[in-house]
Coordinates of C-alpha atoms and ligand atoms in Angstrom, one line a residue:
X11 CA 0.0 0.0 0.0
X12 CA 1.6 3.4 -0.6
X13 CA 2.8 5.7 1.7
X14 CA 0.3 8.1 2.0
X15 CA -2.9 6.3 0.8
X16 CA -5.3 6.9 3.7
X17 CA -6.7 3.8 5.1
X18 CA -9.7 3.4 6.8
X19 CA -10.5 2.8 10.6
X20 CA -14.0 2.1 12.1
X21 CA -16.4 1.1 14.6
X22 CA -18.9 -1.3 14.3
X23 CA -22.2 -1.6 16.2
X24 CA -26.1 -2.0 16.4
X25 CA -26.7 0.7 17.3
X26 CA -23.2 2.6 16.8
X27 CA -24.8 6.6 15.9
X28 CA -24.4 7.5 19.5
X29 CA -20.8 6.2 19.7
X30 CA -18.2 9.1 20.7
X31 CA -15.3 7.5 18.9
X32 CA -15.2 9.1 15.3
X33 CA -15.3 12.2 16.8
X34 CA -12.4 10.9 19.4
X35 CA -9.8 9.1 17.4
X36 CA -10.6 11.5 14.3
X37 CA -9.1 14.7 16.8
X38 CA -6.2 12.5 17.3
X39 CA -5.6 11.7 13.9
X40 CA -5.9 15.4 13.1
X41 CA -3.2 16.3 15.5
X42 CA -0.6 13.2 14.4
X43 CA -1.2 14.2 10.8
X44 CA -1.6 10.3 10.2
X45 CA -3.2 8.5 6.9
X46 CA -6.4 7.6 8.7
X47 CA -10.0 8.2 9.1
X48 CA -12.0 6.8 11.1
X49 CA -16.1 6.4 11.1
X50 CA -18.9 4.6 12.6
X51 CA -20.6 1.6 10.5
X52 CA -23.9 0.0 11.8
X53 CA -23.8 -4.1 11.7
X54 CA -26.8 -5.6 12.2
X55 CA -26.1 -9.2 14.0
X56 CA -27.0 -11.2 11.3
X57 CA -24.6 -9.6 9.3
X58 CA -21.5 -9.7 11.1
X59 CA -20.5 -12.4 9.2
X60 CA -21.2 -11.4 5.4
X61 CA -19.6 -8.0 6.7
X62 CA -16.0 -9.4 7.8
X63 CA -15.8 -10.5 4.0
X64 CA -17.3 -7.6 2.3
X65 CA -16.7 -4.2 3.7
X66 CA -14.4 -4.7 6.7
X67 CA -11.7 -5.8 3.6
X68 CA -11.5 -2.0 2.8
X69 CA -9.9 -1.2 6.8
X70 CA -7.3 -1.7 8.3
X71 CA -9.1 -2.3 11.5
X72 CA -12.0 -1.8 13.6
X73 CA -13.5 -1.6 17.5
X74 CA -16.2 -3.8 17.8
X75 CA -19.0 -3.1 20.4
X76 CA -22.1 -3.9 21.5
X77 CA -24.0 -6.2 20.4
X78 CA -21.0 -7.7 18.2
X79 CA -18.1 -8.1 21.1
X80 CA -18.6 -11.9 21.6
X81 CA -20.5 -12.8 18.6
X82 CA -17.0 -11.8 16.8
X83 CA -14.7 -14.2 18.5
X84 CA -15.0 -17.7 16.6
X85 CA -15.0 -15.1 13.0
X86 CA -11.8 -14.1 13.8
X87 CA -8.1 -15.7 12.5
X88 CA -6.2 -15.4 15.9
X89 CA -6.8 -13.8 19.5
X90 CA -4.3 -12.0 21.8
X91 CA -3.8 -13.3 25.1
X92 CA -6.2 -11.4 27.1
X93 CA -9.2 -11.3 24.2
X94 CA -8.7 -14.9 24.7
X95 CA -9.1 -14.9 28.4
X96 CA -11.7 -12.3 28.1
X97 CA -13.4 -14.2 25.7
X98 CA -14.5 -11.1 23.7
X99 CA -12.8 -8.3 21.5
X100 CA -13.4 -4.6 21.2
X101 CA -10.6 -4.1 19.1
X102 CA -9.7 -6.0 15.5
X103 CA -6.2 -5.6 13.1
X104 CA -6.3 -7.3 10.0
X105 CA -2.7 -8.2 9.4
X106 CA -2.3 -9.7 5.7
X107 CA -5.1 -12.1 4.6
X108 CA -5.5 -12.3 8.5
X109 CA -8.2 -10.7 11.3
X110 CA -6.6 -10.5 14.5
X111 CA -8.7 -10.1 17.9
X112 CA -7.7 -7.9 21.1
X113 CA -9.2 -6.8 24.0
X114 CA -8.2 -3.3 25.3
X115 CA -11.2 -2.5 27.6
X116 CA -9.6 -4.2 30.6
X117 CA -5.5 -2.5 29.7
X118 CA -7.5 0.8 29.1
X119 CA -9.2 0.3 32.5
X120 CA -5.9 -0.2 34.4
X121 CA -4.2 2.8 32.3
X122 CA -7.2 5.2 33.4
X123 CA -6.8 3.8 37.1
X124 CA -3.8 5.1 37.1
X125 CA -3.3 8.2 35.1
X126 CA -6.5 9.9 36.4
X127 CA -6.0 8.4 40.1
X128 CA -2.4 6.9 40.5
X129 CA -3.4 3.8 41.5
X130 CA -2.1 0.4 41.0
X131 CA -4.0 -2.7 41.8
X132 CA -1.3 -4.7 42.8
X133 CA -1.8 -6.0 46.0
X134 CA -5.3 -4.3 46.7
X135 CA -8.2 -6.0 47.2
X136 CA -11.4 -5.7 44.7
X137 CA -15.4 -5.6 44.9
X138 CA -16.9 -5.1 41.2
X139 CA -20.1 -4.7 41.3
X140 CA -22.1 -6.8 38.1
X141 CA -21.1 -9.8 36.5
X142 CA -21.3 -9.1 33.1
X143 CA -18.9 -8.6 30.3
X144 CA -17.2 -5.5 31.6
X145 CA -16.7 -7.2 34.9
X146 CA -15.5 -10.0 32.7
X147 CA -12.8 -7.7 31.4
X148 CA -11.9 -5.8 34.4
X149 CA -11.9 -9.0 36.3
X150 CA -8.9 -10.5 33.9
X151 CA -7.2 -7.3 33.8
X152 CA -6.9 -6.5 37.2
X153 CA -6.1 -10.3 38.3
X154 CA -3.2 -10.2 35.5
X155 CA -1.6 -6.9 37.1
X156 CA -1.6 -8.8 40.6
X157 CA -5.0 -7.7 42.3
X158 CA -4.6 -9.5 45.8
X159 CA -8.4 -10.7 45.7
X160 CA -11.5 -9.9 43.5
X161 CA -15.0 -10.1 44.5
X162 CA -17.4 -10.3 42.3
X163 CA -21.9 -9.2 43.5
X164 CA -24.2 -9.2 41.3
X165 CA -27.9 -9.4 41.3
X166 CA -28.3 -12.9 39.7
X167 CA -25.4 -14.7 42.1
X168 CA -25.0 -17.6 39.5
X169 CA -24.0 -15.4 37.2
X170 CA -21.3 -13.9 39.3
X171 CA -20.3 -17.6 40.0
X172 CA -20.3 -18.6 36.6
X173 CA -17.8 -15.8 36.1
X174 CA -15.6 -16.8 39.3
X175 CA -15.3 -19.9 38.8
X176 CA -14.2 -19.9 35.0
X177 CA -11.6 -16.8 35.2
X178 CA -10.0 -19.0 38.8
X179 CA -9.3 -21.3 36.6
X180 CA -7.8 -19.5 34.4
X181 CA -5.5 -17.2 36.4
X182 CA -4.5 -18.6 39.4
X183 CA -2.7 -16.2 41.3
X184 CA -5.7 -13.8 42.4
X185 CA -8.6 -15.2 44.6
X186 CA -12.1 -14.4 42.9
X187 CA -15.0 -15.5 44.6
X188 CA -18.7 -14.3 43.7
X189 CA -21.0 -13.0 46.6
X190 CA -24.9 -11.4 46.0
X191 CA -25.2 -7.9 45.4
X192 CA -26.5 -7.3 49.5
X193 CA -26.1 -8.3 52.6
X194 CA -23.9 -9.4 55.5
X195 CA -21.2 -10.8 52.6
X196 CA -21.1 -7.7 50.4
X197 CA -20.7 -5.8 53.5
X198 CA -17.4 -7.6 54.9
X199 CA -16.3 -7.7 51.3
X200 CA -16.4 -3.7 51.6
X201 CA -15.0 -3.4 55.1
X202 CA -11.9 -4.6 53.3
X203 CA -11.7 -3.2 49.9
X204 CA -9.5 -0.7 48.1
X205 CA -11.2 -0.1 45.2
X206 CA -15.0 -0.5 44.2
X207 CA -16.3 -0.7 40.7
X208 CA -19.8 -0.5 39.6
X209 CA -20.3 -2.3 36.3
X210 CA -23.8 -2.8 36.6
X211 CA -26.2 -0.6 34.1
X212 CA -27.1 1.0 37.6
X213 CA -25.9 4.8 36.7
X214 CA -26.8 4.6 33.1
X215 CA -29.3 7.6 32.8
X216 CA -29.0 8.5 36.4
X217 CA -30.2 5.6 38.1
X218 CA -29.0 4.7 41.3
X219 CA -28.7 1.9 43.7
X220 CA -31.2 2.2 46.3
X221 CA -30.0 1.6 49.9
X222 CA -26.5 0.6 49.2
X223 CA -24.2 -0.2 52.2
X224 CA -22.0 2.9 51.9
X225 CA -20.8 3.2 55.6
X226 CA -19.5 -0.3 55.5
X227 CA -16.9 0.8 53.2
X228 CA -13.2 0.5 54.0
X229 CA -12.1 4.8 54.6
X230 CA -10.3 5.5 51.6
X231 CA -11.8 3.3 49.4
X232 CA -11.2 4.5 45.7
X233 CA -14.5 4.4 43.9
X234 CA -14.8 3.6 40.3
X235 CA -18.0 3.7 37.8
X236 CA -17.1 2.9 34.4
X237 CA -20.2 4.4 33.2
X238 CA -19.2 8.0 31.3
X239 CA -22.7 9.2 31.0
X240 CA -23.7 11.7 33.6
X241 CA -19.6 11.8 34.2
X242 CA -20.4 11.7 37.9
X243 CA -23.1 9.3 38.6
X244 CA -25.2 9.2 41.1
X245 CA -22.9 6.1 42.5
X246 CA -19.9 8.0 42.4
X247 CA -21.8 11.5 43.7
X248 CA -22.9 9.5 46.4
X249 CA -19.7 8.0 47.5
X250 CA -18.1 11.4 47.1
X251 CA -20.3 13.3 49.6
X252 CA -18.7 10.3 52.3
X253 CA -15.7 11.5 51.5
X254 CA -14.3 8.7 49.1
X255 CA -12.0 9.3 46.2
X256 CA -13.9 8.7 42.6
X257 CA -12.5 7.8 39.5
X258 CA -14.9 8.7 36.3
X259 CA -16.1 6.0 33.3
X260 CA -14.8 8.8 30.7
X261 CA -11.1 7.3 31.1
X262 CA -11.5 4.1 30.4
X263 CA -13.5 5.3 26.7
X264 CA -10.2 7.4 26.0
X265 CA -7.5 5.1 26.9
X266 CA -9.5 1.4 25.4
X267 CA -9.2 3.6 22.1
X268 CA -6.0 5.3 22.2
X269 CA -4.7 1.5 22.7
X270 CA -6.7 0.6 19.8
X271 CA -5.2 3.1 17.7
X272 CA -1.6 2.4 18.7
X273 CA -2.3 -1.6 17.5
X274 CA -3.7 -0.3 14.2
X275 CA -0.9 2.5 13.3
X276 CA 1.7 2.0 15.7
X277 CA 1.5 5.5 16.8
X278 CA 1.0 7.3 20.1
X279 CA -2.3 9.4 20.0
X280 CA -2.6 12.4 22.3
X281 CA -4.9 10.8 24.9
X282 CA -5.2 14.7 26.9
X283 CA -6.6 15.8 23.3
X284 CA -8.7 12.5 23.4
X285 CA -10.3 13.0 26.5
X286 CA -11.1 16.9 25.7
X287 CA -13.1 16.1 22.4
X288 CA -15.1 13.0 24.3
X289 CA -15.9 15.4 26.9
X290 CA -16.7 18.1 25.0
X291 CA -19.4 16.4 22.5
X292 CA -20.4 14.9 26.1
X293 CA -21.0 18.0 27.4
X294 CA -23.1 19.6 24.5
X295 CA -25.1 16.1 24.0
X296 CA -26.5 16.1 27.8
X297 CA -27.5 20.1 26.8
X298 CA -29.2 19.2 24.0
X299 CA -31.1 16.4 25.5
X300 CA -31.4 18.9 28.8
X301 CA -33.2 21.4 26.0
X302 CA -35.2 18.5 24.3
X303 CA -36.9 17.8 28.1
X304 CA -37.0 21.4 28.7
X305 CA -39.3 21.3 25.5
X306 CA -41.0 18.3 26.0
X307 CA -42.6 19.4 29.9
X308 CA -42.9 23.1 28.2
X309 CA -45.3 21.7 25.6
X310 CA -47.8 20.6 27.1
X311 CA -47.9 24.1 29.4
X312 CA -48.0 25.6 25.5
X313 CA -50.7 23.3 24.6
X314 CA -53.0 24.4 28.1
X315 CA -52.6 27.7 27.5
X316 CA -54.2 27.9 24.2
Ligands
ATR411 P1 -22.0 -5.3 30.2 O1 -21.5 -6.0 29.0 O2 -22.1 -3.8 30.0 O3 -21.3 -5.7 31.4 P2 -24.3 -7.0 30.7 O4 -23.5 -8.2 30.2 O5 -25.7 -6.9 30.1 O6 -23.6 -5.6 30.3 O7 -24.3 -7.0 32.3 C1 -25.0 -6.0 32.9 C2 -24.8 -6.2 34.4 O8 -25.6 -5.2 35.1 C3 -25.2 -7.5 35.0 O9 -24.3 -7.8 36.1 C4 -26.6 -7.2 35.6 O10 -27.0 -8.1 36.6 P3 -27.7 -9.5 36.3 O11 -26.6 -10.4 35.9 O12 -28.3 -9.8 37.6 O13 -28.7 -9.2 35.3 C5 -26.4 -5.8 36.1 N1 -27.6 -5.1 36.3 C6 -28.4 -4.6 35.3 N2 -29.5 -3.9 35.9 C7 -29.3 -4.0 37.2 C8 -30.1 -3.5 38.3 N3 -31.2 -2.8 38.1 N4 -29.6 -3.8 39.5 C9 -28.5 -4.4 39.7 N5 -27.7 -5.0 38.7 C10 -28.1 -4.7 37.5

């Protein structure tokens, strides 16, 4: 391929129009001056397949997400290590007539951990809150940087067991055990933690958990939403006003993709620049939908008055 040809760099989804990552990797690329664009491509499930041979020949990679981030695994040539362990991919290189599979939500976890909060899991104990596939990823990542324990409450305990019992397996040198999400266990598990990360959709659109055990959580605790949307949750607001540390979900977003992009290219993106766009087009999309409610309760008002 020639030098300069521009190649092509996507992300696919169903739905993907909401997805923040044109508009973030496409200010990075900008800045580098690097042969790249990158764009959002909707993939329906049924036609993840037909698309790996069709359209996904003209890139040179793409981040997968949701629905698509297990469904993509037995498509693909080869996996990294931890997409292995993770058992999904957010991230794909094609490499000659090959499709390679990575997962860099879990690294990009660790790398936001400690950027925005200097902290390193090694040695500290964990409580993620949820069981599913972003506790699957955090869950390997943090055991492979030396996590002392892990404990894993969700609603559905099975689940959480499911999850346990599979990763222990798998990487032996971190305890994970799986607890409900309330009661007497959750609360010694938080007497003892260091960090506490909600995974659960509980924050998504400003939900909250009702009634959760707050004062039973180890002084000092670092608390952790990967949710990016309010920044501050109500989970992390909360934890805030008793005094704990918060890291914010808007981290993780930046530093999954600036890893993506250095697989793709091989070049260091400016994650600060990153981080700015995401939270600018964050900022004017919760205005905008602020101004859409705004007009929704004013119209009716509109519609008494006349
Ligand atoms: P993701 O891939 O984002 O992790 P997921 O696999 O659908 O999404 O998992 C969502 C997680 O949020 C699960 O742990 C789920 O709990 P269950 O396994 O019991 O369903 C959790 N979750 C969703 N809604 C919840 C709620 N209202 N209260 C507590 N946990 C909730």
């Amino acid at each position: 391929m020639p030098k300069n040809k521009v190649q092509s760099l996507a992300v696919i989804g169903d739905p993907i129009s909401h997805s923040l990552s044109p508009a973030m990797q496409n200010a990075a690329i900008q800045k580098l001056k690097a042969p790249y664009r990158f764009r959002a491509i909707r993939v329906h499930p049924e036609q993840l397949a037909r698309f790996l041979k069709g359209p996904a020949q003209k890139l040179a990679g793409f981040n997968v997400t949701l629905p698509h981030k297990e469904a993509i695994v037995p498509l693909l040539d080869r996996l990294a290590y931890e997409a292995k362990l993770i058992g999904a991919v957010n991230t794909v290189l094609r490499r000659g007539d090959e499709w390679i599979g990575f997962n860099t939500d879990g690294a990009g976890y660790l790398m936001s951990l400690q950027a925005d909060r200097q902290f390193s899991p090694r040695g500290k104990r964990v409580v993620i809150l949820g069981a599913g596939g972003a506790a699957r990823a955090l869950a390997v990542a943090l055991a492979l940087a030396h996590a002392k324990s892990i404990t894993v409450a969700n609603r559905t305990v099975k689940r959480a067991e499911q999850l346990a019992k599979e990763l222990s397996f798998r990487l032996r040198g971190t305890p994970l055990r799986a607890i409900p999400l309330g009661g007497a266990k959750l609360e010694a598990a938080l007497r003892d933690c260091h960090l506490l990360i909600n995974t659960t959709r509980v924050g998504l659109g400003g939900s909250s958990f009702q009634d959760f055990p707050w004062t039973k959580l180890r002084r000092g605790a670092l608390v952790s939403d990967i949710v990016y949307s309010p920044r501050v949750t109500p989970f992390l607001k909360a934890a805030r006003r008793r005094g704990h540390p918060i890291h914010t979900g808007e981290g993780m977003l930046v530093f999954q993709g600036a890893l993506a992009f250095e697989i793709w290219s091989g070049l260091k993106p400016d994650v600060r620049l990153m981080r700015r766009e995401l939270l600018r087009r964050l900022r004017e999309r919760e205005l905008r939908d602020k101004s859409k409610d705004r007009g929704k309760r004013s119209a009716p008002r509109g519609r008494r008055k006349k």
